[in-house]
PDB file of C-alpha atoms in Angstrom:
ATOM      1  CA  MET A   1       0.000   0.000   0.000  1.00  0.00           C
ATOM      2  CA  LYS A   2       1.237   3.495  -0.788  1.00  0.00           C
ATOM      3  CA  VAL A   3      -0.105   7.032  -0.813  1.00  0.00           C
ATOM      4  CA  THR A   4      -0.604   8.356  -4.332  1.00  0.00           C
ATOM      5  CA  LEU A   5      -2.976  11.288  -3.757  1.00  0.00           C
ATOM      6  CA  ILE A   6      -3.832  13.671  -0.933  1.00  0.00           C
ATOM      7  CA  SER A   7      -6.695  16.128  -0.976  1.00  0.00           C
ATOM      8  CA  ILE A   8      -6.500  19.738   0.179  1.00  0.00           C
ATOM      9  CA  PRO A   9      -9.848  21.545   0.463  1.00  0.00           C
ATOM     10  CA  VAL A  10      -9.959  24.848  -1.389  1.00  0.00           C
ATOM     11  CA  ARG A  11     -12.715  27.404  -1.848  1.00  0.00           C
ATOM     12  CA  ASP A  12     -11.605  28.506  -5.299  1.00  0.00           C
ATOM     13  CA  GLN A  13      -9.770  26.021  -7.492  1.00  0.00           C
ATOM     14  CA  GLU A  14      -8.383  28.613  -9.896  1.00  0.00           C
ATOM     15  CA  LYS A  15      -7.053  30.816  -7.102  1.00  0.00           C
ATOM     16  CA  ALA A  16      -5.547  27.726  -5.475  1.00  0.00           C
ATOM     17  CA  ARG A  17      -3.979  26.609  -8.774  1.00  0.00           C
ATOM     18  CA  LYS A  18      -2.271  29.973  -9.147  1.00  0.00           C
ATOM     19  CA  PHE A  19      -1.023  30.016  -5.555  1.00  0.00           C
ATOM     20  CA  TYR A  20       0.268  26.447  -5.524  1.00  0.00           C
ATOM     21  CA  THR A  21       1.962  26.715  -8.931  1.00  0.00           C
ATOM     22  CA  GLU A  22       3.116  30.336  -9.088  1.00  0.00           C
ATOM     23  CA  LYS A  23       4.099  30.769  -5.424  1.00  0.00           C
ATOM     24  CA  LEU A  24       4.855  27.297  -4.064  1.00  0.00           C
ATOM     25  CA  GLY A  25       6.237  25.913  -7.335  1.00  0.00           C
ATOM     26  CA  PHE A  26       4.106  22.795  -7.824  1.00  0.00           C
ATOM     27  CA  LYS A  27       3.350  21.577 -11.360  1.00  0.00           C
ATOM     28  CA  ILE A  28      -0.034  20.642 -12.798  1.00  0.00           C
ATOM     29  CA  LYS A  29      -0.382  16.893 -13.321  1.00  0.00           C
ATOM     30  CA  LYS A  30      -4.073  16.686 -14.292  1.00  0.00           C
ATOM     31  CA  ASP A  31      -6.675  19.344 -15.008  1.00  0.00           C
ATOM     32  CA  ASP A  32      -9.912  17.760 -16.208  1.00  0.00           C
ATOM     33  CA  ASP A  33     -13.261  19.548 -16.369  1.00  0.00           C
ATOM     34  CA  LEU A  34     -15.853  17.657 -14.330  1.00  0.00           C
ATOM     35  CA  GLY A  35     -18.713  19.992 -15.189  1.00  0.00           C
ATOM     36  CA  GLY A  36     -20.562  22.390 -12.948  1.00  0.00           C
ATOM     37  CA  GLY A  37     -17.462  24.531 -12.527  1.00  0.00           C
ATOM     38  CA  ASN A  38     -15.519  21.675 -10.921  1.00  0.00           C
ATOM     39  CA  ARG A  39     -12.188  20.250 -12.015  1.00  0.00           C
ATOM     40  CA  TRP A  40     -10.079  17.217 -11.219  1.00  0.00           C
ATOM     41  CA  LEU A  41      -7.050  19.395 -10.578  1.00  0.00           C
ATOM     42  CA  THR A  42      -3.945  17.670  -9.278  1.00  0.00           C
ATOM     43  CA  LEU A  43      -0.427  18.940  -8.727  1.00  0.00           C
ATOM     44  CA  VAL A  44       2.947  17.325  -8.128  1.00  0.00           C
ATOM     45  CA  SER A  45       6.224  18.500  -6.735  1.00  0.00           C
ATOM     46  CA  ALA A  46       8.422  20.004  -9.462  1.00  0.00           C
ATOM     47  CA  ASP A  47      11.332  17.870  -8.249  1.00  0.00           C
ATOM     48  CA  TRP A  48       9.288  14.678  -7.697  1.00  0.00           C
ATOM     49  CA  GLU A  49       6.919  14.440 -10.651  1.00  0.00           C
ATOM     50  CA  ASP A  50       6.224  10.747 -10.033  1.00  0.00           C
ATOM     51  CA  GLY A  51       5.472  11.383  -6.355  1.00  0.00           C
ATOM     52  CA  PRO A  52       2.077  11.771  -4.692  1.00  0.00           C
ATOM     53  CA  GLU A  53      -0.432  14.109  -6.285  1.00  0.00           C
ATOM     54  CA  ILE A  54      -2.204  16.922  -4.449  1.00  0.00           C
ATOM     55  CA  LEU A  55      -5.880  17.224  -5.362  1.00  0.00           C
ATOM     56  CA  LEU A  56      -7.161  20.789  -4.991  1.00  0.00           C
ATOM     57  CA  GLU A  57     -10.589  19.676  -3.778  1.00  0.00           C
ATOM     58  CA  PRO A  58     -13.543  22.103  -3.938  1.00  0.00           C
ATOM     59  CA  GLY A  59     -15.103  20.343  -0.932  1.00  0.00           C
ATOM     60  CA  PRO A  60     -15.845  23.476   1.147  1.00  0.00           C
ATOM     61  CA  VAL A  61     -17.936  24.841  -1.728  1.00  0.00           C
ATOM     62  CA  HIS A  62     -20.178  21.754  -1.900  1.00  0.00           C
ATOM     63  CA  PHE A  63     -20.073  20.137   1.548  1.00  0.00           C
ATOM     64  CA  GLU A  64     -20.751  22.314   4.587  1.00  0.00           C
ATOM     65  CA  PRO A  65     -19.045  19.985   7.130  1.00  0.00           C
ATOM     66  CA  CYS A  66     -15.833  20.308   5.103  1.00  0.00           C
ATOM     67  CA  LYS A  67     -16.075  24.109   5.289  1.00  0.00           C
ATOM     68  CA  VAL A  68     -16.767  23.994   9.038  1.00  0.00           C
ATOM     69  CA  TYR A  69     -13.727  21.751   9.615  1.00  0.00           C
ATOM     70  CA  GLN A  70     -11.525  23.928   7.402  1.00  0.00           C
ATOM     71  CA  ASP A  71     -12.689  27.095   9.217  1.00  0.00           C
ATOM     72  CA  ALA A  72     -12.040  25.525  12.635  1.00  0.00           C
ATOM     73  CA  LEU A  73      -8.478  24.506  11.695  1.00  0.00           C
ATOM     74  CA  LEU A  74      -7.746  27.933  10.240  1.00  0.00           C
ATOM     75  CA  GLU A  75      -9.158  29.788  13.234  1.00  0.00           C
ATOM     76  CA  ALA A  76      -7.184  27.610  15.671  1.00  0.00           C
ATOM     77  CA  GLY A  77      -4.012  28.189  13.652  1.00  0.00           C
ATOM     78  CA  TYR A  78      -3.546  24.481  12.940  1.00  0.00           C
ATOM     79  CA  PRO A  79      -1.968  23.430   9.647  1.00  0.00           C
ATOM     80  CA  TYR A  80      -4.124  21.366   7.303  1.00  0.00           C
ATOM     81  CA  THR A  81      -1.070  19.503   6.033  1.00  0.00           C
ATOM     82  CA  GLN A  82       2.710  19.622   5.877  1.00  0.00           C
ATOM     83  CA  PHE A  83       5.232  19.963   3.068  1.00  0.00           C
ATOM     84  CA  ASP A  84       8.849  18.986   3.641  1.00  0.00           C
ATOM     85  CA  VAL A  85      11.530  21.384   2.430  1.00  0.00           C
ATOM     86  CA  ASP A  86      15.324  21.268   2.434  1.00  0.00           C
ATOM     87  CA  ASN A  87      15.687  24.691   4.064  1.00  0.00           C
ATOM     88  CA  VAL A  88      12.824  26.413   5.893  1.00  0.00           C
ATOM     89  CA  ASP A  89      14.697  29.721   6.187  1.00  0.00           C
ATOM     90  CA  ALA A  90      15.356  29.867   2.434  1.00  0.00           C
ATOM     91  CA  GLU A  91      11.722  28.987   1.598  1.00  0.00           C
ATOM     92  CA  TYR A  92      10.465  31.555   4.098  1.00  0.00           C
ATOM     93  CA  GLU A  93      12.601  34.267   2.483  1.00  0.00           C
ATOM     94  CA  ARG A  94      11.640  33.238  -1.070  1.00  0.00           C
ATOM     95  CA  LEU A  95       7.924  33.039  -0.318  1.00  0.00           C
ATOM     96  CA  THR A  96       7.843  36.236   1.744  1.00  0.00           C
ATOM     97  CA  LYS A  97       9.301  38.083  -1.255  1.00  0.00           C
ATOM     98  CA  LEU A  98       6.407  36.669  -3.321  1.00  0.00           C
ATOM     99  CA  GLY A  99       3.886  38.095  -0.853  1.00  0.00           C
ATOM    100  CA  VAL A 100       3.030  34.859   0.958  1.00  0.00           C
ATOM    101  CA  GLU A 101       1.806  35.464   4.509  1.00  0.00           C
ATOM    102  CA  PHE A 102       3.110  33.392   7.406  1.00  0.00           C
ATOM    103  CA  SER A 103       1.439  32.945  10.794  1.00  0.00           C
ATOM    104  CA  ALA A 104       4.594  31.310  12.194  1.00  0.00           C
ATOM    105  CA  LYS A 105       8.087  32.377  11.190  1.00  0.00           C
ATOM    106  CA  PRO A 106      10.846  29.750  11.052  1.00  0.00           C
ATOM    107  CA  THR A 107      11.019  28.123  14.467  1.00  0.00           C
ATOM    108  CA  THR A 108      13.248  25.326  15.723  1.00  0.00           C
ATOM    109  CA  LEU A 109      11.684  22.614  17.864  1.00  0.00           C
ATOM    110  CA  ASP A 110      13.909  19.681  18.790  1.00  0.00           C
ATOM    111  CA  THR A 111      14.849  17.964  15.516  1.00  0.00           C
ATOM    112  CA  VAL A 112      12.757  20.077  13.131  1.00  0.00           C
ATOM    113  CA  LYS A 113      12.471  23.645  11.947  1.00  0.00           C
ATOM    114  CA  TYR A 114       9.037  24.735  10.769  1.00  0.00           C
ATOM    115  CA  ALA A 115       7.070  27.719   9.483  1.00  0.00           C
ATOM    116  CA  ILE A 116       3.344  28.038   8.799  1.00  0.00           C
ATOM    117  CA  LEU A 117       1.900  29.849   5.780  1.00  0.00           C
ATOM    118  CA  ASN A 118      -1.590  30.812   4.663  1.00  0.00           C
ATOM    119  CA  ASP A 119      -2.451  29.347   1.248  1.00  0.00           C
ATOM    120  CA  THR A 120      -5.103  32.070   0.609  1.00  0.00           C
ATOM    121  CA  CYS A 121      -7.650  29.305  -0.002  1.00  0.00           C
ATOM    122  CA  GLY A 122      -8.677  28.554   3.589  1.00  0.00           C
ATOM    123  CA  ASN A 123      -5.701  26.566   4.863  1.00  0.00           C
ATOM    124  CA  ASN A 124      -2.593  26.876   6.953  1.00  0.00           C
ATOM    125  CA  ILE A 125       0.249  24.826   5.494  1.00  0.00           C
ATOM    126  CA  GLN A 126       3.269  23.853   7.568  1.00  0.00           C
ATOM    127  CA  LEU A 127       6.729  23.746   5.991  1.00  0.00           C
ATOM    128  CA  VAL A 128       9.121  21.406   7.782  1.00  0.00           C
ATOM    129  CA  GLU A 129      12.873  20.918   7.607  1.00  0.00           C
ATOM    130  CA  TYR A 130      14.317  17.900   9.420  1.00  0.00           C
ATOM    131  CA  LEU A 131      17.497  18.869  11.219  1.00  0.00           C
ATOM    132  CA  LYS A 132      20.414  16.486  11.372  1.00  0.00           C
TER     133      LYS A 132
END
């Protein structure tokens, strides 16, 4: 068994596509029209194109419990998911220059360094660097 796809709830797929590709640097893997303004829109890491796909899921638009859960996580400051990076400080600097907002600046905690950003689509995303 292996993970091939994870879903991130977004309120606007097009806005999310722009943020995740233009700011975070992911690449589009699939973009299929499902009708009704919905798309099967998946992304992959630019340096791991055969890795797991991220589905930008319009769940909060169509399923109220998804929106309630997303709102609760955002309000509490909890990340929806985590992306590993080689250097949190470098990503923080790069993304800050692109206008990305962070609720937590790079912080070291035991064997990791992390920062938390707002994806502009209803989610906090945690960036993590594993320290040696």
